[in-house]
Tab-separated table of C-alpha atoms in Angstrom:
chain	number	residue	atom	x	y	z
C	1	MET	CA	-5.813	-69.509	-11.176
C	2	PRO	CA	-8.510	-68.002	-13.876
C	3	ILE	CA	-7.015	-65.351	-16.072
C	4	LEU	CA	-8.736	-61.903	-15.774
C	5	GLU	CA	-9.657	-60.282	-18.819
C	6	PRO	CA	-11.012	-56.723	-19.070
C	7	THR	CA	-14.151	-55.757	-20.550
C	8	PRO	CA	-15.079	-53.140	-23.305
C	9	PHE	CA	-16.734	-50.940	-20.433
C	10	ASP	CA	-13.084	-51.250	-18.656
C	11	VAL	CA	-11.336	-50.271	-21.652
C	12	HIS	CA	-13.833	-46.992	-22.017
C	13	MET	CA	-13.438	-46.256	-18.101
C	14	MET	CA	-9.746	-46.281	-18.716
C	15	ALA	CA	-9.717	-43.981	-21.451
C	16	ILE	CA	-11.692	-41.493	-19.079
C	17	ALA	CA	-9.141	-41.951	-16.506
C	18	LEU	CA	-6.328	-41.152	-18.874
C	19	GLY	CA	-7.974	-37.996	-19.831
C	20	MET	CA	-7.875	-37.041	-16.437
C	21	VAL	CA	-4.052	-37.494	-16.446
C	22	ARG	CA	-3.781	-34.989	-19.335
C	23	ARG	CA	-5.721	-32.371	-17.311
C	24	GLY	CA	-3.056	-32.914	-14.500
C	25	LEU	CA	0.237	-32.803	-16.656
C	26	GLY	CA	2.325	-29.668	-15.660
C	27	ALA	CA	0.585	-29.184	-12.351
C	28	ALA	CA	1.237	-32.529	-10.194
C	29	ALA	CA	5.068	-32.437	-9.961
C	30	PRO	CA	6.606	-33.699	-8.069
C	31	ASN	CA	4.424	-36.535	-8.019
C	32	PRO	CA	3.094	-37.887	-11.490
C	33	SER	CA	-0.313	-36.942	-12.762
C	34	VAL	CA	-2.698	-39.852	-12.158
C	35	GLY	CA	-6.235	-40.215	-13.242
C	36	ALA	CA	-8.886	-42.508	-11.261
C	37	VAL	CA	-12.437	-43.262	-11.891
C	38	ILE	CA	-14.998	-45.194	-9.785
C	39	ALA	CA	-17.631	-46.994	-11.453
C	40	ASP	CA	-20.526	-49.580	-11.191
C	41	VAL	CA	-20.019	-52.264	-13.866
C	42	SER	CA	-23.312	-53.801	-13.297
C	43	THR	CA	-25.089	-50.338	-14.254
C	44	TYR	CA	-22.420	-48.736	-16.115
C	45	GLU	CA	-22.462	-45.557	-14.157
C	46	VAL	CA	-19.624	-43.373	-13.579
C	47	ILE	CA	-19.704	-42.712	-9.841
C	48	ALA	CA	-16.769	-40.474	-9.202
C	49	ARG	CA	-13.482	-39.242	-10.794
C	50	GLY	CA	-10.097	-37.850	-9.739
C	51	VAL	CA	-6.878	-36.412	-10.559
C	52	THR	CA	-3.701	-35.613	-8.788
C	53	GLN	CA	-4.212	-32.318	-7.067
C	54	PRO	CA	-1.919	-29.371	-7.890
C	55	GLY	CA	1.528	-30.072	-5.861
C	56	GLY	CA	1.196	-33.516	-6.066
C	57	ARG	CA	-1.376	-34.242	-3.408
C	58	PRO	CA	-4.131	-35.426	-2.581
C	59	HIS	CA	-3.584	-38.402	-4.965
C	60	ALA	CA	-6.039	-39.169	-7.473
C	61	GLU	CA	-7.359	-42.245	-5.772
C	62	THR	CA	-8.021	-40.483	-2.540
C	63	VAL	CA	-9.931	-37.662	-4.308
C	64	ALA	CA	-12.147	-40.179	-6.022
C	65	ILE	CA	-12.870	-42.028	-3.024
C	66	ALA	CA	-13.707	-38.997	-0.966
C	67	THR	CA	-16.089	-37.919	-3.715
C	68	ALA	CA	-17.718	-41.317	-4.063
C	69	GLY	CA	-18.161	-41.695	-0.255
C	70	ASP	CA	-20.241	-44.826	0.853
C	71	ARG	CA	-21.030	-45.487	-2.973
C	72	ALA	CA	-17.589	-46.786	-3.408
C	73	ARG	CA	-18.219	-49.996	-1.552
C	74	GLY	CA	-18.447	-52.787	-3.827
C	75	LYS	CA	-17.409	-50.860	-6.878
C	76	THR	CA	-14.663	-50.942	-9.688
C	77	ILE	CA	-11.834	-48.168	-9.598
C	78	TYR	CA	-9.860	-47.633	-12.577
C	79	VAL	CA	-6.300	-45.969	-11.995
C	80	THR	CA	-3.879	-45.150	-14.647
C	81	LEU	CA	-0.585	-45.947	-12.154
C	82	GLU	CA	-0.446	-48.692	-9.434
C	83	PRO	CA	-1.655	-47.154	-6.074
C	84	CYS	CA	1.210	-46.412	-3.818
C	85	SER	CA	1.891	-48.834	-1.040
C	86	HIS	CA	4.123	-46.716	1.289
C	87	LEU	CA	3.898	-44.277	3.900
C	88	GLY	CA	4.640	-40.670	2.727
C	89	GLN	CA	2.918	-37.330	3.788
C	90	THR	CA	-0.330	-39.114	3.195
C	91	GLY	CA	-1.223	-42.803	3.906
C	92	PRO	CA	-1.027	-45.325	1.115
C	93	CYS	CA	-3.636	-45.177	-1.636
C	94	ALA	CA	-3.638	-49.204	-1.629
C	95	ASP	CA	-4.953	-48.965	2.068
C	96	ALA	CA	-7.563	-46.333	1.159
C	97	ILE	CA	-8.899	-48.452	-1.478
C	98	ILE	CA	-9.222	-51.445	0.915
C	99	LYS	CA	-10.918	-49.312	3.559
C	100	ALA	CA	-13.385	-48.010	1.082
C	101	GLY	CA	-14.790	-51.322	0.405
C	102	ILE	CA	-13.817	-51.331	-3.326
C	103	THR	CA	-13.913	-54.913	-4.720
C	104	ARG	CA	-12.281	-54.672	-8.264
C	105	VAL	CA	-9.125	-52.542	-9.300
C	106	VAL	CA	-7.937	-51.991	-13.051
C	107	VAL	CA	-4.581	-50.539	-13.472
C	108	ALA	CA	-2.961	-49.517	-16.474
C	109	ILE	CA	0.927	-49.782	-15.394
C	110	GLU	CA	2.896	-50.621	-12.519
C	111	ASP	CA	4.986	-47.795	-10.632
C	112	PRO	CA	8.615	-48.097	-11.063
C	113	ASP	CA	9.068	-46.411	-8.027
C	114	PRO	CA	11.006	-48.902	-5.779
C	115	ARG	CA	9.029	-48.001	-2.714
C	116	VAL	CA	5.876	-49.506	-4.810
C	117	ALA	CA	7.024	-51.703	-7.680
C	118	GLY	CA	4.178	-54.048	-7.744
C	119	ARG	CA	3.651	-53.853	-3.776
C	120	GLY	CA	0.634	-51.813	-4.029
C	121	LEU	CA	-1.132	-54.664	-6.274
C	122	ASP	CA	0.101	-57.246	-3.988
C	123	ARG	CA	-1.531	-55.490	-1.187
C	124	LEU	CA	-4.699	-55.305	-2.872
C	125	ARG	CA	-4.950	-58.822	-3.997
C	126	SER	CA	-3.914	-59.990	-0.377
C	127	ALA	CA	-7.137	-57.923	0.700
C	128	GLY	CA	-9.180	-60.376	-1.771
C	129	ILE	CA	-9.631	-57.600	-4.351
C	130	GLU	CA	-9.491	-58.526	-8.022
C	131	VAL	CA	-7.000	-56.827	-9.796
C	132	ILE	CA	-6.632	-56.541	-13.662
C	133	ARG	CA	-3.562	-54.603	-15.081
C	134	GLY	CA	-2.200	-53.695	-18.502
C	135	VAL	CA	-5.502	-51.740	-19.536
C	136	GLY	CA	-4.502	-48.613	-21.666
C	137	ALA	CA	-0.891	-49.300	-20.741
C	138	ALA	CA	0.748	-47.685	-23.899
C	139	GLU	CA	-0.952	-44.432	-23.232
C	140	ALA	CA	-0.341	-44.541	-19.540
C	141	ARG	CA	3.478	-45.025	-20.117
C	142	TRP	CA	3.546	-42.101	-22.198
C	143	LEU	CA	1.772	-39.845	-20.136
C	144	THR	CA	3.603	-40.989	-16.957
C	145	ARG	CA	6.945	-41.145	-18.786
C	146	GLY	CA	8.122	-37.951	-16.825
C	147	HIS	CA	7.856	-39.911	-13.434
C	148	VAL	CA	9.221	-43.171	-14.902
C	149	VAL	CA	12.584	-41.562	-16.477
C	150	ARG	CA	12.539	-39.567	-13.004
C	151	ILE	CA	13.055	-42.988	-11.424
C	152	THR	CA	15.011	-44.884	-14.038
C	153	GLU	CA	17.343	-42.068	-15.687
C	154	ARG	CA	17.257	-39.483	-13.039
C	155	ARG	CA	16.103	-36.802	-15.616
C	156	PRO	CA	12.474	-35.377	-16.351
C	157	LEU	CA	10.848	-36.230	-19.746
C	158	VAL	CA	12.264	-33.475	-22.325
C	159	THR	CA	9.992	-32.334	-25.255
C	160	LEU	CA	11.547	-29.935	-27.415
C	161	LYS	CA	9.496	-27.165	-29.095
C	162	LEU	CA	10.556	-25.960	-32.615
C	163	ALA	CA	8.974	-23.190	-34.594
C	164	THR	CA	10.264	-22.643	-38.129
C	165	ALA	CA	9.584	-21.070	-41.517
C	166	ALA	CA	8.397	-23.520	-44.196
C	167	ASP	CA	12.099	-23.920	-45.092
C	168	GLY	CA	13.295	-24.728	-41.508
C	169	CYS	CA	14.671	-21.570	-40.663
C	170	VAL	CA	14.451	-20.152	-37.303
C	171	PRO	CA	14.000	-16.172	-37.206
C	172	ARG	CA	15.535	-14.225	-34.878
C	173	GLY	CA	14.226	-11.323	-32.613
C	174	ASP	CA	15.738	-7.902	-32.735
C	175	GLY	CA	16.495	-7.729	-28.882
C	176	LYS	CA	13.269	-6.296	-27.806
C	177	ARG	CA	10.700	-8.983	-28.953
C	178	PRO	CA	10.613	-12.345	-30.490
C	179	ALA	CA	10.319	-12.582	-34.311
C	180	PHE	CA	7.169	-14.852	-34.987
C	181	VAL	CA	6.963	-16.929	-37.999
C	182	THR	CA	3.855	-19.016	-37.146
C	183	GLY	CA	0.182	-17.686	-36.637
C	184	ASP	CA	-1.734	-17.345	-33.513
C	185	VAL	CA	-3.233	-20.503	-33.474
C	186	SER	CA	0.094	-22.108	-33.277
C	187	ARG	CA	1.216	-19.486	-30.816
C	188	ALA	CA	-2.007	-20.421	-28.642
C	189	HIS	CA	-1.164	-24.254	-28.935
C	190	GLY	CA	2.234	-23.535	-27.834
C	191	HIS	CA	0.969	-21.610	-24.769
C	192	LEU	CA	-1.110	-24.850	-23.848
C	193	LEU	CA	2.132	-27.110	-24.405
C	194	ARG	CA	3.801	-24.810	-21.762
C	195	ALA	CA	0.973	-25.305	-19.258
C	196	SER	CA	1.478	-29.287	-19.566
C	197	HIS	CA	5.149	-28.952	-18.296
C	198	ASP	CA	6.713	-28.062	-15.147
C	199	ALA	CA	9.197	-26.269	-16.546
C	200	ILE	CA	10.582	-24.343	-19.621
C	201	LEU	CA	14.210	-23.897	-20.857
C	202	VAL	CA	15.846	-21.678	-23.175
C	203	GLY	CA	19.585	-20.591	-23.713
C	204	GLU	CA	21.023	-17.053	-23.246
C	205	GLY	CA	21.010	-16.506	-26.881
C	206	THR	CA	17.064	-16.621	-26.916
C	207	VAL	CA	17.053	-14.402	-23.967
C	208	ARG	CA	19.391	-11.559	-25.844
C	209	GLU	CA	17.511	-11.771	-28.944
C	210	ASP	CA	13.686	-12.351	-28.042
C	211	ASP	CA	13.739	-11.053	-24.582
C	212	PRO	CA	10.667	-13.681	-23.885
C	213	LEU	CA	8.363	-13.853	-21.016
C	214	LEU	CA	7.930	-17.954	-21.094
C	215	THR	CA	4.699	-17.699	-19.479
C	216	CYS	CA	1.370	-19.286	-20.181
C	217	ARG	CA	-0.923	-16.227	-21.363
C	218	LEU	CA	-4.058	-18.342	-22.274
C	219	PRO	CA	-6.794	-16.716	-20.591
C	220	GLY	CA	-7.475	-18.161	-16.906
C	221	MET	CA	-4.218	-20.117	-17.366
C	222	ALA	CA	-1.523	-17.826	-15.897
C	223	HIS	CA	-1.336	-19.887	-12.749
C	224	ARG	CA	-0.253	-22.830	-14.997
C	225	SER	CA	3.074	-20.712	-16.155
C	226	PRO	CA	6.032	-23.471	-15.610
C	227	VAL	CA	9.446	-22.681	-13.780
C	228	ARG	CA	11.302	-20.756	-16.292
C	229	ILE	CA	15.098	-21.699	-16.978
C	230	MET	CA	17.855	-20.265	-18.700
C	231	LEU	CA	21.371	-21.917	-19.323
C	232	SER	CA	23.934	-19.147	-19.579
C	233	ARG	CA	27.655	-20.539	-18.710
C	234	HIS	CA	28.916	-16.945	-17.971
C	235	LEU	CA	25.823	-15.092	-17.346
C	236	ASN	CA	26.469	-12.944	-20.715
C	237	GLU	CA	22.635	-12.581	-21.032
C	238	ARG	CA	20.978	-9.290	-20.337
C	239	PRO	CA	20.754	-8.908	-16.442
C	240	ASP	CA	17.340	-6.786	-16.679
C	241	SER	CA	15.446	-9.288	-19.006
C	242	ARG	CA	11.790	-9.574	-18.803
C	243	LEU	CA	12.472	-13.103	-17.086
C	244	ALA	CA	14.178	-11.463	-14.074
C	245	LYS	CA	11.731	-8.820	-14.006
C	246	THR	CA	8.596	-11.059	-13.466
C	247	THR	CA	9.866	-13.788	-10.832
C	248	LEU	CA	7.782	-14.638	-8.144
C	249	GLN	CA	9.370	-11.290	-6.128
C	250	ALA	CA	8.195	-8.893	-8.664
C	251	PRO	CA	5.676	-5.987	-7.469
C	252	GLU	CA	2.151	-7.061	-7.016
C	253	TRP	CA	1.152	-5.029	-10.139
C	254	VAL	CA	3.240	-7.534	-12.430
C	255	SER	CA	0.584	-10.160	-13.439
C	256	GLU	CA	2.827	-12.383	-15.244
C	257	ARG	CA	5.236	-13.821	-12.594
C	258	ALA	CA	6.743	-17.155	-12.146
C	259	PRO	CA	9.964	-18.615	-10.793
C	260	PHE	CA	12.901	-17.906	-12.807
C	261	TRP	CA	15.988	-20.093	-12.522
C	262	ILE	CA	19.752	-19.810	-14.133
C	263	PHE	CA	22.200	-22.507	-14.453
C	264	CYS	CA	25.668	-21.145	-14.953
C	265	SER	CA	29.414	-22.322	-14.718
C	266	ALA	CA	31.194	-22.076	-11.377
C	267	ALA	CA	33.737	-19.918	-13.223
C	268	ALA	CA	30.956	-17.015	-13.947
C	269	ASP	CA	31.643	-13.687	-12.282
C	270	PRO	CA	30.332	-13.744	-8.720
C	271	ALA	CA	29.228	-10.303	-8.961
C	272	ARG	CA	27.007	-11.188	-11.797
C	273	ARG	CA	25.553	-14.163	-9.967
C	274	GLN	CA	24.923	-11.538	-6.859
C	275	LEU	CA	23.135	-9.109	-8.899
C	276	ARG	CA	20.819	-11.392	-10.217
C	277	GLN	CA	19.838	-12.946	-6.864
C	278	THR	CA	19.613	-9.529	-5.248
C	279	ALA	CA	17.996	-7.095	-7.559
C	280	PHE	CA	15.352	-9.720	-8.706
C	281	GLY	CA	15.190	-12.795	-6.590
C	282	VAL	CA	16.311	-14.826	-9.505
C	283	GLU	CA	17.899	-18.266	-8.327
C	284	VAL	CA	21.204	-19.129	-9.712
C	285	MET	CA	22.724	-22.369	-9.761
C	286	THR	CA	26.067	-23.651	-10.690
C	287	VAL	CA	26.787	-26.857	-12.679
C	288	ALA	CA	29.985	-28.568	-14.173
C	289	GLU	CA	31.281	-27.664	-17.540
C	290	VAL	CA	32.466	-30.342	-19.992
C	291	GLY	CA	33.701	-29.382	-23.465
C	292	GLY	CA	32.876	-25.723	-22.996
C	293	ARG	CA	29.425	-26.605	-22.305
C	294	LEU	CA	27.226	-26.873	-19.246
C	295	TRP	CA	27.064	-30.628	-18.263
C	296	LEU	CA	23.310	-31.260	-19.105
C	297	PRO	CA	23.043	-34.432	-17.238
C	298	ALA	CA	24.026	-32.561	-14.127
C	299	VAL	CA	21.311	-29.923	-14.984
C	300	MET	CA	18.742	-32.831	-15.331
C	301	GLU	CA	19.952	-34.365	-11.965
C	302	THR	CA	19.421	-30.720	-10.285
C	303	LEU	CA	15.923	-30.541	-11.978
C	304	VAL	CA	14.756	-33.957	-10.705
C	305	ALA	CA	16.058	-33.192	-7.144
C	306	ARG	CA	13.953	-29.992	-7.542
C	307	GLY	CA	10.751	-32.049	-8.259
C	308	ILE	CA	10.669	-31.145	-12.223
C	309	THR	CA	9.237	-34.215	-14.010
C	310	ARG	CA	8.455	-32.585	-17.356
C	311	LEU	CA	10.952	-30.239	-19.273
C	312	LEU	CA	9.905	-28.193	-22.398
C	313	VAL	CA	12.973	-26.819	-24.275
C	314	GLU	CA	11.736	-23.864	-26.337
C	315	GLY	CA	15.225	-22.939	-27.753
C	316	GLY	CA	17.114	-22.037	-29.534
C	317	PRO	CA	18.906	-24.125	-32.181
C	318	THR	CA	21.973	-24.411	-30.433
C	319	ILE	CA	20.120	-25.820	-27.106
C	320	TRP	CA	18.041	-27.944	-29.260
C	321	ARG	CA	21.033	-29.647	-30.590
C	322	ALA	CA	22.886	-29.949	-27.466
C	323	PHE	CA	20.033	-31.800	-25.867
C	324	ALA	CA	19.913	-34.124	-28.958
C	325	ASP	CA	23.518	-34.756	-28.957
C	326	ALA	CA	23.237	-35.756	-25.188
C	327	SER	CA	20.279	-38.284	-26.076
C	328	LEU	CA	18.063	-36.259	-23.835
C	329	VAL	CA	15.101	-35.939	-26.179
C	330	ASP	CA	11.483	-37.756	-25.571
C	331	GLU	CA	9.603	-35.653	-28.020
C	332	VAL	CA	9.739	-33.034	-30.824
C	333	ASN	CA	6.886	-30.639	-31.503
C	334	LEU	CA	7.369	-29.001	-34.738
C	335	TYR	CA	5.432	-25.709	-35.398
C	336	MET	CA	5.931	-25.016	-39.076
C	337	ALA	CA	4.608	-22.183	-41.319
C	338	GLY	CA	2.372	-23.685	-44.015
C	339	HIS	CA	0.606	-27.260	-44.353
C	340	GLY	CA	3.239	-28.737	-46.994
C	341	GLU	CA	5.328	-31.829	-45.995
C	342	ALA	CA	8.183	-30.996	-48.097
C	343	GLY	CA	11.046	-30.022	-45.809
C	344	VAL	CA	9.405	-31.360	-42.485
C	345	MET	CA	12.153	-34.178	-42.125
C	346	ALA	CA	14.985	-31.937	-43.137
C	347	ALA	CA	14.092	-29.393	-40.842
C	348	VAL	CA	13.894	-32.180	-38.005
C	349	ARG	CA	17.457	-33.348	-38.846
C	350	ARG	CA	18.868	-29.966	-39.422
C	351	HIS	CA	17.864	-29.148	-35.490
C	352	VAL	CA	18.263	-32.387	-33.876
C	353	GLY	CA	20.255	-34.364	-35.924
C	354	ALA	CA	19.648	-38.375	-36.488
C	355	LEU	CA	17.673	-39.094	-33.433
C	356	PRO	CA	15.587	-42.261	-33.699
C	357	LEU	CA	12.234	-40.456	-34.105
C	358	ALA	CA	9.054	-41.670	-35.355
C	359	LEU	CA	6.060	-39.443	-36.518
C	360	HIS	CA	3.259	-39.698	-33.986
C	361	ASP	CA	0.789	-37.194	-35.260
C	362	THR	CA	0.440	-34.123	-37.023
C	363	ARG	CA	-2.412	-31.485	-37.266
C	364	ARG	CA	-3.334	-28.271	-38.844
C	365	LEU	CA	-3.195	-24.967	-36.730
C	366	GLY	CA	-4.674	-22.111	-38.715
C	367	PRO	CA	-2.202	-21.343	-41.516
C	368	ASP	CA	0.197	-23.640	-39.851
C	369	ALA	CA	0.901	-27.193	-38.960
C	370	LEU	CA	2.126	-29.346	-36.083
C	371	TRP	CA	4.397	-32.106	-36.533
C	372	ARG	CA	4.837	-34.275	-33.493
C	373	PHE	CA	7.579	-36.942	-33.172
C	374	ARG	CA	8.340	-39.172	-30.440
C	375	ARG	CA	11.653	-41.020	-29.531
C	376	GLN	CA	11.254	-44.705	-30.366
C	377	PRO	CA	12.342	-46.839	-27.107
C	378	LYS	CA	14.938	-49.146	-26.877
C	379	PRO	CA	13.924	-52.963	-26.573
C	380	LEU	CA	14.540	-52.985	-22.908
C	381	ASP	CA	13.273	-49.452	-22.257
C	382	PRO	CA	10.478	-49.603	-19.256
C	383	CYS	CA	8.375	-47.502	-21.422
């Protein structure tokens, strides 16, 4: 059997498909964001593109095939994740590819979901379709990591967002508004980060001191605001916080609305739970305590069961350290005032300890800098 090798055109088309994935991050849950491109390898023409639609359906392959119509016949489709082969709310994407008359499929990575796990590719091969896999695999694994760890570890991908002064210190709000240490460009970029996650989490201390909204306030992107989550063992935060007042049950004139969930201990005052639920429509969930803290693995399990695949942890320092101590961190985004390198690693160690992190990239954001670190995978880590 000949070894099938990708061409430079294949690599370029997969890069386009991966770009489609980035567009869908934060909008496709509970399914992964997947990108698909249909192209003619003889003329180098891009015929159609697709991405997983909001809410997870339709899938990227079916979107691209519907756009291409009859022009898909005899062409190549580039997909960032193995096409599904099981019957869910929609038919298998592998069957849709076969029916469309596509003769060649280039896939970045296989799907670890046991309902798929290579069966989609086997079905394509059995239909006489040429299959090449592994193109753009490293980037696809990272972009799809929320889906992968949901299957393999029963948790969402976790990104920590840190914003510090040049000395690594975190300013504290006055109870009415946050104390900003970084500039407008950094804050706008932080809102874009929110839009790429399914949920955003803070501790009760942040709610008391900053009274944040945690919505995405970039122009035209309010609909991309994530689910907002607070951890509060005994519900000692302010019950009339802006988070509570802007739930989905808020009045129509409240423009910045999004779901708000609270995780508390089973020992929390039932009257406090009832107040938050009846007055503002907040969803309150209880989880076990271990060592005087809410048990984060139980929180993660609940989030996965609710369809969350990508979680942004915004703070504060106590919450950052708790996730780090529980080894529940995939990426750290450090927004630091100033451009200097001095103090960057000290700030990371100060807030997340000795996690095995490697610098992925850095960029200037006006007067500030963003330092992005990713956790180094274990040797047997499927990602």
